[in-house]
Tab-separated table of C-alpha atoms and ligand atoms in Angstrom:
chain	number	residue	atom	x	y	z
A	25	UNK	CA	2.477	16.525	6.912
A	26	UNK	CA	0.763	18.292	9.795
A	27	UNK	CA	3.970	18.036	11.802
A	28	UNK	CA	5.975	19.901	9.140
A	29	UNK	CA	6.907	23.526	9.816
A	30	UNK	CA	6.253	24.105	6.100
A	31	UNK	CA	2.611	23.274	6.464
A	32	UNK	CA	0.465	26.368	7.142
A	33	UNK	CA	-2.879	24.789	6.557
A	34	UNK	CA	-3.990	21.294	5.716
A	35	UNK	CA	-7.170	20.115	4.053
A	36	UNK	CA	-8.214	16.531	3.492
A	37	UNK	CA	-10.840	15.101	1.140
A	38	UNK	CA	-12.815	13.290	2.375
A	39	UNK	CA	-10.930	12.557	5.662
A	40	UNK	CA	-12.174	10.973	8.829
A	41	UNK	CA	-12.474	11.640	12.559
A	42	UNK	CA	-8.759	11.143	13.103
A	43	UNK	CA	-7.526	13.331	10.304
A	44	UNK	CA	-10.053	15.980	11.373
A	45	UNK	CA	-7.805	16.589	14.388
A	46	UNK	CA	-4.969	17.716	12.038
A	47	UNK	CA	-6.702	18.946	8.892
A	48	UNK	CA	-9.918	20.550	7.796
A	49	UNK	CA	-11.928	17.829	6.110
A	50	UNK	CA	-13.805	18.722	2.960
A	51	UNK	CA	-16.466	16.489	1.359
A	52	UNK	CA	-15.109	16.638	-2.210
A	53	UNK	CA	-16.021	13.868	-4.703
A	54	UNK	CA	-12.664	12.446	-5.686
A	55	UNK	CA	-14.040	11.508	-9.136
A	56	UNK	CA	-14.985	15.130	-9.805
A	57	UNK	CA	-11.626	16.577	-10.899
A	58	UNK	CA	-13.131	19.925	-11.885
A	59	UNK	CA	-14.461	20.368	-8.328
A	60	UNK	CA	-11.052	19.464	-6.868
A	61	UNK	CA	-9.278	21.931	-9.188
A	62	UNK	CA	-11.635	24.764	-8.375
A	63	UNK	CA	-11.400	24.088	-4.597
A	64	UNK	CA	-7.573	24.293	-4.898
A	65	UNK	CA	-7.719	27.475	-6.902
A	66	UNK	CA	-10.131	29.168	-4.513
A	67	UNK	CA	-8.069	28.302	-1.472
A	68	UNK	CA	-4.739	28.955	-3.210
A	69	UNK	CA	-3.472	25.481	-2.339
A	70	UNK	CA	0.316	25.140	-2.823
A	71	UNK	CA	0.439	21.425	-3.187
A	72	UNK	CA	-1.935	18.433	-3.395
A	73	UNK	CA	-0.797	14.971	-2.228
A	74	UNK	CA	-2.896	12.260	-3.836
A	75	UNK	CA	-3.346	9.153	-1.673
A	76	UNK	CA	-5.375	6.454	-3.376
A	77	UNK	CA	-4.883	4.703	-6.726
A	78	UNK	CA	-8.266	5.402	-8.342
A	79	UNK	CA	-7.829	9.192	-8.718
A	80	UNK	CA	-4.179	8.683	-9.805
A	81	UNK	CA	-5.246	6.247	-12.501
A	82	UNK	CA	-8.023	8.649	-13.490
A	83	UNK	CA	-5.431	11.422	-14.048
A	84	UNK	CA	-6.103	13.785	-11.152
A	85	UNK	CA	-2.414	14.775	-11.071
A	86	UNK	CA	-2.505	15.667	-14.767
A	87	UNK	CA	-5.671	17.752	-14.281
A	88	UNK	CA	-4.278	19.609	-11.274
A	89	UNK	CA	-0.938	20.283	-12.910
A	90	UNK	CA	-2.497	21.575	-16.107
A	91	UNK	CA	-4.567	23.957	-13.991
A	92	UNK	CA	-1.374	25.229	-12.388
A	93	UNK	CA	-1.685	23.355	-9.042
A	94	UNK	CA	1.365	21.398	-7.884
A	95	UNK	CA	0.481	17.773	-7.274
A	96	UNK	CA	2.428	14.904	-5.764
A	97	UNK	CA	1.964	11.505	-7.459
A	98	UNK	CA	2.275	9.902	-10.886
A	99	UNK	CA	0.491	11.093	-14.016
A	100	UNK	CA	-2.321	8.934	-15.452
A	101	UNK	CA	0.002	7.175	-17.861
A	102	UNK	CA	2.728	6.587	-15.239
A	103	UNK	CA	0.098	5.249	-12.797
A	104	UNK	CA	-0.420	2.372	-15.252
A	105	UNK	CA	2.351	0.656	-13.245
A	106	UNK	CA	-0.453	-0.020	-10.800
A	107	UNK	CA	-3.479	0.354	-13.088
A	108	UNK	CA	-2.552	-2.346	-15.550
A	109	UNK	CA	-0.766	-5.531	-14.519
A	110	UNK	CA	-0.202	-6.372	-18.217
A	111	UNK	CA	1.524	-3.013	-18.770
A	112	UNK	CA	3.900	-3.675	-15.870
A	113	UNK	CA	4.610	-7.297	-16.914
A	114	UNK	CA	5.454	-6.174	-20.477
A	115	UNK	CA	7.698	-3.433	-19.077
A	116	UNK	CA	9.525	-6.100	-16.965
A	117	UNK	CA	9.954	-8.432	-19.904
A	118	UNK	CA	11.264	-5.685	-22.178
A	119	UNK	CA	13.773	-4.481	-19.604
A	120	UNK	CA	14.989	-7.703	-17.996
A	121	UNK	CA	13.304	-6.937	-14.633
A	122	UNK	CA	12.950	-10.121	-12.602
A	123	UNK	CA	9.281	-11.154	-12.287
A	124	UNK	CA	7.137	-14.299	-12.626
A	125	UNK	CA	6.888	-15.786	-16.138
A	126	UNK	CA	3.479	-14.813	-17.604
A	127	UNK	CA	1.162	-14.386	-20.603
A	128	UNK	CA	-1.721	-11.912	-21.202
A	129	UNK	CA	-5.193	-13.045	-22.380
A	130	UNK	CA	-8.317	-11.473	-23.761
A	131	UNK	CA	-10.453	-14.634	-23.959
A	132	UNK	CA	-11.139	-17.675	-21.796
A	133	UNK	CA	-10.304	-20.566	-24.181
A	134	UNK	CA	-6.717	-19.349	-24.807
A	135	UNK	CA	-6.211	-18.668	-21.061
A	136	UNK	CA	-7.414	-22.171	-20.188
A	137	UNK	CA	-5.121	-23.786	-22.746
A	138	UNK	CA	-2.193	-21.904	-21.190
A	139	UNK	CA	-3.269	-23.053	-17.681
A	140	UNK	CA	-3.329	-26.676	-18.816
A	141	UNK	CA	0.069	-26.382	-20.451
A	142	UNK	CA	1.583	-24.848	-17.319
A	143	UNK	CA	-0.165	-26.821	-14.548
A	144	UNK	CA	-0.847	-25.739	-10.956
A	145	UNK	CA	-0.061	-23.963	-8.722
A	146	UNK	CA	-0.590	-20.946	-10.964
A	147	UNK	CA	-1.727	-17.357	-10.439
A	148	UNK	CA	-4.628	-15.636	-12.271
A	149	UNK	CA	-4.829	-11.842	-12.172
A	150	UNK	CA	-7.323	-9.322	-13.488
A	151	UNK	CA	-5.454	-6.674	-15.523
A	152	UNK	CA	-7.130	-3.615	-13.966
A	153	UNK	CA	-7.810	-2.144	-10.543
A	154	UNK	CA	-9.864	-4.572	-8.486
A	155	UNK	CA	-9.394	-3.275	-4.923
A	156	UNK	CA	-7.310	-6.275	-3.866
A	157	UNK	CA	-9.796	-8.860	-5.223
A	158	UNK	CA	-8.189	-9.377	-8.607
A	159	UNK	CA	-5.539	-12.012	-7.736
A	160	UNK	CA	-6.273	-15.718	-7.370
A	161	UNK	CA	-3.421	-17.967	-6.344
A	162	UNK	CA	-4.855	-21.256	-7.657
A	163	UNK	CA	-3.745	-24.540	-6.142
A	164	UNK	CA	-5.345	-26.569	-8.952
A	165	UNK	CA	-5.999	-26.189	-12.701
A	166	UNK	CA	-9.737	-26.343	-11.963
A	167	UNK	CA	-9.472	-23.417	-9.507
A	168	UNK	CA	-7.467	-21.410	-12.073
A	169	UNK	CA	-9.973	-22.128	-14.823
A	170	UNK	CA	-12.838	-21.085	-12.513
A	171	UNK	CA	-11.002	-17.797	-11.854
A	172	UNK	CA	-10.684	-17.214	-15.619
A	173	UNK	CA	-14.440	-17.917	-16.051
A	174	UNK	CA	-15.275	-15.514	-13.254
A	175	UNK	CA	-13.128	-12.721	-14.657
A	176	UNK	CA	-14.156	-13.019	-18.308
A	177	UNK	CA	-17.729	-13.522	-17.107
A	178	UNK	CA	-17.624	-9.972	-15.759
A	179	UNK	CA	-17.158	-10.880	-12.091
A	180	UNK	CA	-14.759	-7.962	-11.595
A	181	UNK	CA	-16.277	-5.626	-14.202
A	182	UNK	CA	-13.900	-3.825	-16.596
A	183	UNK	CA	-10.887	-4.773	-14.479
A	184	UNK	CA	-11.245	-8.390	-15.642
A	185	UNK	CA	-11.699	-7.752	-19.364
A	186	UNK	CA	-8.025	-8.742	-19.727
A	187	UNK	CA	-6.209	-11.293	-17.613
A	188	UNK	CA	-2.616	-12.042	-16.780
A	189	UNK	CA	-1.668	-15.604	-15.909
A	190	UNK	CA	1.647	-16.135	-14.235
A	191	UNK	CA	4.008	-18.583	-12.656
A	192	UNK	CA	3.602	-19.219	-8.888
A	193	UNK	CA	6.573	-17.773	-6.981
A	194	UNK	CA	7.830	-19.428	-3.861
A	195	UNK	CA	9.453	-17.382	-1.143
A	196	UNK	CA	8.863	-14.717	1.490
A	197	UNK	CA	7.126	-11.494	0.537
A	198	UNK	CA	8.261	-7.969	1.394
A	199	UNK	CA	7.172	-4.445	0.411
A	200	UNK	CA	9.781	-1.938	-0.777
A	201	UNK	CA	9.103	1.745	-1.055
A	202	UNK	CA	10.994	4.289	-3.216
A	203	UNK	CA	10.415	7.970	-3.755
A	204	UNK	CA	10.800	9.018	-7.400
A	205	UNK	CA	11.031	12.312	-9.294
A	206	UNK	CA	10.938	11.049	-12.901
A	207	UNK	CA	14.708	10.582	-13.012
A	208	UNK	CA	16.039	9.687	-9.591
A	209	UNK	CA	14.641	7.135	-7.119
A	210	UNK	CA	15.633	7.031	-3.479
A	211	UNK	CA	14.886	4.063	-1.259
A	212	UNK	CA	12.494	4.896	1.535
A	213	UNK	CA	11.930	1.917	3.829
A	214	UNK	CA	10.520	-1.608	3.808
A	215	UNK	CA	7.602	-3.447	5.410
A	216	UNK	CA	5.788	-6.714	5.624
A	217	UNK	CA	2.042	-7.007	5.990
A	218	UNK	CA	-0.587	-9.543	6.959
A	219	UNK	CA	-3.308	-9.806	4.296
A	220	UNK	CA	-5.489	-12.564	5.774
A	221	UNK	CA	-8.363	-11.736	8.145
A	222	UNK	CA	-7.590	-14.192	10.946
A	223	UNK	CA	-4.769	-15.348	13.197
A	224	UNK	CA	-2.263	-17.767	11.723
A	225	UNK	CA	-2.584	-15.986	8.324
A	226	UNK	CA	-5.947	-17.761	7.748
A	227	UNK	CA	-9.295	-16.674	6.381
A	228	UNK	CA	-10.183	-14.417	3.511
A	229	UNK	CA	-7.833	-11.808	1.963
A	230	UNK	CA	-8.314	-8.258	3.164
A	231	UNK	CA	-6.807	-4.841	2.417
A	232	UNK	CA	-4.306	-5.659	5.220
A	233	UNK	CA	-4.787	-6.472	8.943
A	234	UNK	CA	-1.439	-5.308	10.161
A	235	UNK	CA	2.175	-4.571	9.199
A	236	UNK	CA	5.628	-3.862	10.516
A	237	UNK	CA	8.732	-2.060	9.285
A	238	UNK	CA	11.502	-2.775	8.460
A	239	UNK	CA	11.029	-6.074	6.565
A	240	UNK	CA	13.489	-8.449	8.354
A	241	UNK	CA	14.324	-10.238	5.031
A	242	UNK	CA	15.673	-7.057	3.346
A	243	UNK	CA	19.134	-6.077	4.502
A	244	UNK	CA	21.304	-3.334	2.940
A	245	UNK	CA	22.672	-5.660	0.255
A	246	UNK	CA	19.176	-6.887	-0.735
A	247	UNK	CA	18.000	-3.284	-0.759
A	248	UNK	CA	20.840	-2.361	-3.191
A	249	UNK	CA	19.904	-5.273	-5.407
A	250	UNK	CA	16.249	-4.237	-5.495
A	251	UNK	CA	17.198	-0.712	-6.466
A	252	UNK	CA	19.615	-1.932	-9.143
A	253	UNK	CA	17.588	-4.765	-10.654
A	254	UNK	CA	14.019	-3.570	-10.249
A	255	UNK	CA	13.407	0.106	-9.299
A	256	UNK	CA	16.276	1.623	-11.359
A	257	UNK	CA	15.395	-0.150	-14.646
A	258	UNK	CA	11.728	0.717	-14.141
A	259	UNK	CA	12.570	4.408	-13.767
A	260	UNK	CA	14.718	4.395	-16.901
A	261	UNK	CA	12.148	2.528	-18.954
A	262	UNK	CA	9.328	4.885	-17.891
A	263	UNK	CA	11.444	7.893	-18.799
A	264	UNK	CA	12.448	6.409	-22.171
A	265	UNK	CA	8.732	5.836	-22.942
A	266	UNK	CA	8.036	9.535	-22.304
A	267	UNK	CA	6.068	8.761	-19.147
A	268	UNK	CA	8.560	9.541	-16.326
A	269	UNK	CA	7.484	8.189	-12.956
A	270	UNK	CA	7.020	10.638	-10.089
A	271	UNK	CA	5.645	9.754	-6.670
A	272	UNK	CA	5.971	6.769	-4.377
A	273	UNK	CA	6.748	3.542	-6.150
A	274	UNK	CA	5.731	0.633	-3.926
A	275	UNK	CA	7.106	-2.693	-5.033
A	276	UNK	CA	5.434	-5.888	-3.822
A	277	UNK	CA	8.248	-8.412	-3.933
A	278	UNK	CA	8.817	-12.101	-3.542
A	279	UNK	CA	12.291	-12.828	-2.168
A	280	UNK	CA	12.959	-16.173	-3.928
A	281	UNK	CA	16.017	-18.403	-3.946
A	282	UNK	CA	17.102	-16.725	-7.190
A	283	UNK	CA	16.692	-13.252	-5.622
A	284	UNK	CA	14.043	-10.589	-5.480
A	285	UNK	CA	11.202	-10.763	-8.042
A	286	UNK	CA	8.521	-8.138	-8.649
A	287	UNK	CA	4.944	-9.292	-7.872
A	288	UNK	CA	3.333	-5.984	-8.540
A	289	UNK	CA	3.695	-2.202	-8.282
A	290	UNK	CA	1.488	0.241	-6.442
A	291	UNK	CA	1.648	3.874	-7.454
A	292	UNK	CA	1.262	5.274	-3.933
A	293	UNK	CA	1.921	4.780	-0.207
A	294	UNK	CA	0.238	1.630	1.020
A	295	UNK	CA	-2.382	1.031	3.751
A	296	UNK	CA	-1.450	-0.126	6.417
A	297	UNK	CA	2.255	0.134	5.402
A	298	UNK	CA	2.290	3.915	5.685
A	299	UNK	CA	1.206	3.596	9.330
A	300	UNK	CA	4.544	1.881	10.032
A	301	UNK	CA	6.730	3.884	7.686
A	302	UNK	CA	5.823	7.362	8.908
A	303	UNK	CA	6.611	6.806	12.617
A	304	UNK	CA	10.135	5.761	11.525
A	305	UNK	CA	10.769	8.842	9.344
A	306	UNK	CA	13.019	11.312	11.134
A	307	UNK	CA	13.184	13.903	8.271
A	308	UNK	CA	10.430	16.267	7.292
A	309	UNK	CA	8.130	14.571	4.815
A	310	UNK	CA	6.881	17.718	3.055
A	311	UNK	CA	10.179	18.839	1.416
A	312	UNK	CA	10.595	15.257	0.158
A	313	UNK	CA	7.218	15.255	-1.513
A	314	UNK	CA	7.956	18.678	-3.061
A	315	UNK	CA	11.364	17.440	-4.330
A	316	UNK	CA	9.667	14.473	-5.917
A	317	UNK	CA	7.175	16.738	-7.691
A	318	UNK	CA	9.898	19.270	-8.705
A	319	UNK	CA	12.431	16.668	-9.984
A	320	UNK	CA	14.904	17.582	-7.237
A	321	UNK	CA	15.567	14.263	-5.521
A	322	UNK	CA	19.125	13.894	-6.864
A	323	UNK	CA	20.613	15.875	-3.991
A	324	UNK	CA	18.104	14.740	-1.442
A	325	UNK	CA	18.553	12.570	1.615
A	326	UNK	CA	15.998	11.202	4.084
A	327	UNK	CA	16.868	10.019	7.565
A	328	UNK	CA	15.075	7.186	9.348
A	329	UNK	CA	14.960	5.890	12.880
A	330	UNK	CA	16.409	2.410	13.251
A	331	UNK	CA	13.685	1.282	15.637
A	332	UNK	CA	10.958	-0.885	14.182
A	333	UNK	CA	7.293	-0.004	14.048
A	334	UNK	CA	4.234	-2.252	14.023
A	335	UNK	CA	0.580	-1.558	13.378
A	336	UNK	CA	-2.535	-3.613	14.241
A	337	UNK	CA	-5.714	-2.997	12.254
A	338	UNK	CA	-9.029	-2.998	14.112
A	339	UNK	CA	-11.875	-3.886	11.847
A	340	UNK	CA	-15.658	-4.069	12.138
A	341	UNK	CA	-17.032	-7.601	12.856
A	342	UNK	CA	-17.805	-9.288	9.541
A	343	UNK	CA	-15.096	-7.508	7.504
A	344	UNK	CA	-14.066	-8.228	4.699
A	345	UNK	CA	-17.654	-9.398	4.188
A	346	UNK	CA	-20.792	-7.616	5.457
A	347	UNK	CA	-20.399	-5.362	8.524
A	348	UNK	CA	-22.387	-2.617	10.202
A	349	UNK	CA	-21.432	1.039	10.622
A	350	UNK	CA	-22.240	3.422	13.387
A	351	UNK	CA	-21.079	1.403	16.458
A	352	UNK	CA	-19.455	3.440	19.233
A	353	UNK	CA	-15.694	3.318	19.984
A	354	UNK	CA	-14.378	4.414	23.383
A	355	UNK	CA	-11.049	4.564	25.148
A	356	UNK	CA	-8.938	5.991	22.303
A	357	UNK	CA	-7.328	8.694	24.415
A	358	UNK	CA	-6.266	6.205	27.062
A	359	UNK	CA	-4.938	3.926	24.352
A	360	UNK	CA	-2.934	6.680	22.679
A	361	UNK	CA	-1.261	7.405	26.043
A	362	UNK	CA	0.613	4.091	25.960
A	363	UNK	CA	4.357	4.844	25.366
A	364	UNK	CA	5.333	4.807	21.662
A	365	UNK	CA	1.764	4.491	20.445
A	366	UNK	CA	0.055	6.479	17.719
A	367	UNK	CA	-3.467	5.830	16.531
A	368	UNK	CA	-4.410	6.384	12.878
A	369	UNK	CA	-8.071	6.338	11.915
A	370	UNK	CA	-9.389	4.713	8.722
A	371	UNK	CA	-13.198	4.302	8.599
A	372	UNK	CA	-14.353	6.528	11.462
A	373	UNK	CA	-16.541	9.551	11.929
A	374	UNK	CA	-17.125	11.961	14.813
A	375	UNK	CA	-20.753	12.542	15.820
A	376	UNK	CA	-22.008	14.292	18.934
A	377	UNK	CA	-18.598	14.125	20.642
A	378	UNK	CA	-18.341	10.354	20.044
A	379	UNK	CA	-16.230	8.346	17.632
A	380	UNK	CA	-18.247	5.962	15.470
A	381	UNK	CA	-17.079	3.126	13.178
A	382	UNK	CA	-17.728	4.074	9.583
A	383	UNK	CA	-16.078	1.388	7.458
A	384	UNK	CA	-14.577	-2.107	7.308
A	385	UNK	CA	-11.048	-1.319	8.483
A	386	UNK	CA	-11.599	1.307	11.205
A	387	UNK	CA	-8.459	1.952	13.275
A	388	UNK	CA	-4.705	1.380	13.065
A	389	UNK	CA	-2.907	1.025	16.384
A	390	UNK	CA	0.732	1.774	15.571
A	391	UNK	CA	3.670	1.579	17.980
A	392	UNK	CA	7.418	1.857	17.847
A	393	UNK	CA	9.791	-0.020	20.130
A	394	UNK	CA	13.392	-1.119	20.448
A	395	UNK	CA	12.381	-4.422	18.954
A	396	UNK	CA	9.369	-5.682	17.006
A	397	UNK	CA	8.423	-7.593	20.106
A	398	UNK	CA	8.327	-4.365	22.154
A	399	UNK	CA	6.376	-2.487	19.454
A	400	UNK	CA	3.943	-5.418	19.301
A	401	UNK	CA	3.497	-5.420	23.141
A	402	UNK	CA	2.821	-1.700	23.136
A	403	UNK	CA	0.270	-1.873	20.296
A	404	UNK	CA	-1.600	-4.651	22.060
A	405	UNK	CA	-1.472	-2.834	25.426
A	406	UNK	CA	-3.124	0.132	23.697
A	407	UNK	CA	-5.775	-2.130	22.136
A	408	UNK	CA	-6.615	-3.505	25.576
A	409	UNK	CA	-7.697	0.033	26.591
A	410	UNK	CA	-10.065	0.416	23.590
A	411	UNK	CA	-13.720	-0.460	24.225
A	412	UNK	CA	-15.358	-1.454	20.958
A	413	UNK	CA	-17.353	-4.719	21.301
A	414	UNK	CA	-18.339	-4.739	17.605
A	415	UNK	CA	-14.743	-4.739	16.404
A	416	UNK	CA	-12.069	-7.418	15.963
A	417	UNK	CA	-8.335	-7.591	15.327
A	418	UNK	CA	-5.674	-10.206	14.806
A	419	UNK	CA	-3.656	-11.154	17.914
A	420	UNK	CA	-0.543	-12.276	16.102
A	421	UNK	CA	0.607	-9.344	13.960
A	422	UNK	CA	4.369	-9.497	13.561
A	423	UNK	CA	4.681	-13.163	14.601
A	424	UNK	CA	7.232	-14.049	11.963
A	425	UNK	CA	9.475	-11.052	12.780
A	426	UNK	CA	9.243	-11.730	16.544
A	427	UNK	CA	10.144	-15.367	15.941
A	428	UNK	CA	13.167	-14.218	13.957
A	429	UNK	CA	14.210	-11.814	16.723
A	430	UNK	CA	14.115	-14.604	19.271
A	431	UNK	CA	16.410	-16.761	17.100
A	432	UNK	CA	19.285	-14.221	17.112
B	514	AMP	P1	-1.223	-8.501	-5.571
B	514	AMP	O1	-2.640	-7.970	-5.440
B	514	AMP	O2	-0.676	-8.556	-6.935
B	514	AMP	O3	-0.298	-7.942	-4.498
B	514	AMP	O4	-1.333	-10.048	-5.123
B	514	AMP	C1	-1.901	-10.373	-3.937
B	514	AMP	C2	-1.132	-11.464	-3.293
B	514	AMP	O5	-1.147	-12.650	-4.134
B	514	AMP	C3	0.356	-11.182	-3.118
B	514	AMP	O6	0.627	-10.410	-2.007
B	514	AMP	C4	0.895	-12.599	-3.074
B	514	AMP	O7	0.768	-13.107	-1.754
B	514	AMP	C5	0.071	-13.348	-3.988
B	514	AMP	N1	0.715	-13.442	-5.336
B	514	AMP	C6	0.598	-12.649	-6.365
B	514	AMP	N2	1.314	-13.067	-7.437
B	514	AMP	C7	1.938	-14.192	-7.018
B	514	AMP	C8	2.839	-15.139	-7.681
B	514	AMP	N3	3.223	-14.979	-8.915
B	514	AMP	N4	3.290	-16.170	-6.939
B	514	AMP	C9	2.874	-16.358	-5.662
B	514	AMP	N5	2.032	-15.510	-4.991
B	514	AMP	C10	1.566	-14.438	-5.658
């Protein structure tokens, strides 16, 4: 957005040390919609782009729009596509959208009976937002039943008051992004990510330790099928229900032998997927976001660079468990000087001229290249210049895509 000639001035709430180089960071409380609205009115903000799911599901777009401030992203009701797994599953069932077979439950005994009737492997999901902790892919009935106990026992708070239990899908995952204006959806790009903390896709699940774009398992034909069978029917169904979907629709997919199936929707750009999508976008992003908000995507076209992009997340030691903040990071300028490399900050802050770690996932080292292998080599060459003893990162981001490249 900072690169766009349409952008006069950019603010970010709350922001970090990286965004502070492009935007003025303001310490607004994202849960305080009245404060956000009054800030926008005072500064005469032309458009607000909402990043994360919590304010979307809490209706910040509705509150901004009713105060006369243009906002990019779905309304509270449309954001249910991310905010309630049960809502999305019912929408799929009612509209013939391919997804795992499922049932919804409000109590443990019925859920357990279903688990026993279906057998393992089976997947147990909290209905509501659970910051990536709400899905348990159970390898045994006992593990599934324990997940049900945990959720109905309040282990995930309100998010687990209702549970979806679904069929285990076998295949290779991919993320598919579309930009929507309530009526029209245009395909953006695709990505694959690495959710596990450690090399070899081992260790605990995280918010994402790396990603690359495009997803090698989605060609033009598959992309057409996803638009036709999944995104298109979702858009029509949302409109028919009186809750048209605007914003980024991010489909987490399993590409199975029967074709693409929807695992879940996110109502926003993803992290770290955005860090590999944006370096590939040739067109100006800002008019696209405006067109989504204004319902003008029908005659819109976005151009992309063919070259792949890859990002490696650097996290604080201990993440996703306990970690410390405040450790010093050096060498970022030298790292950013590697050809094709761009560094995006996550949990950082600037203090006394130094950059300090201020979160679990701290930096994204993104690179483009002629191949995934080249992008990967550039990202790791940049990381080699970063001095942060208290951080760690995976050394194998993109392994599957690189292996595929070496086969052709
Ligand atoms: P979600 O938070 O819904 O993206 O789920 C997290 C992860 O759980 C997904 O990225 C998949 O790896 C896995 N998962 C979710 N649902 C299923 C399913 N029905 N079959 C197999 N794996 C699943």
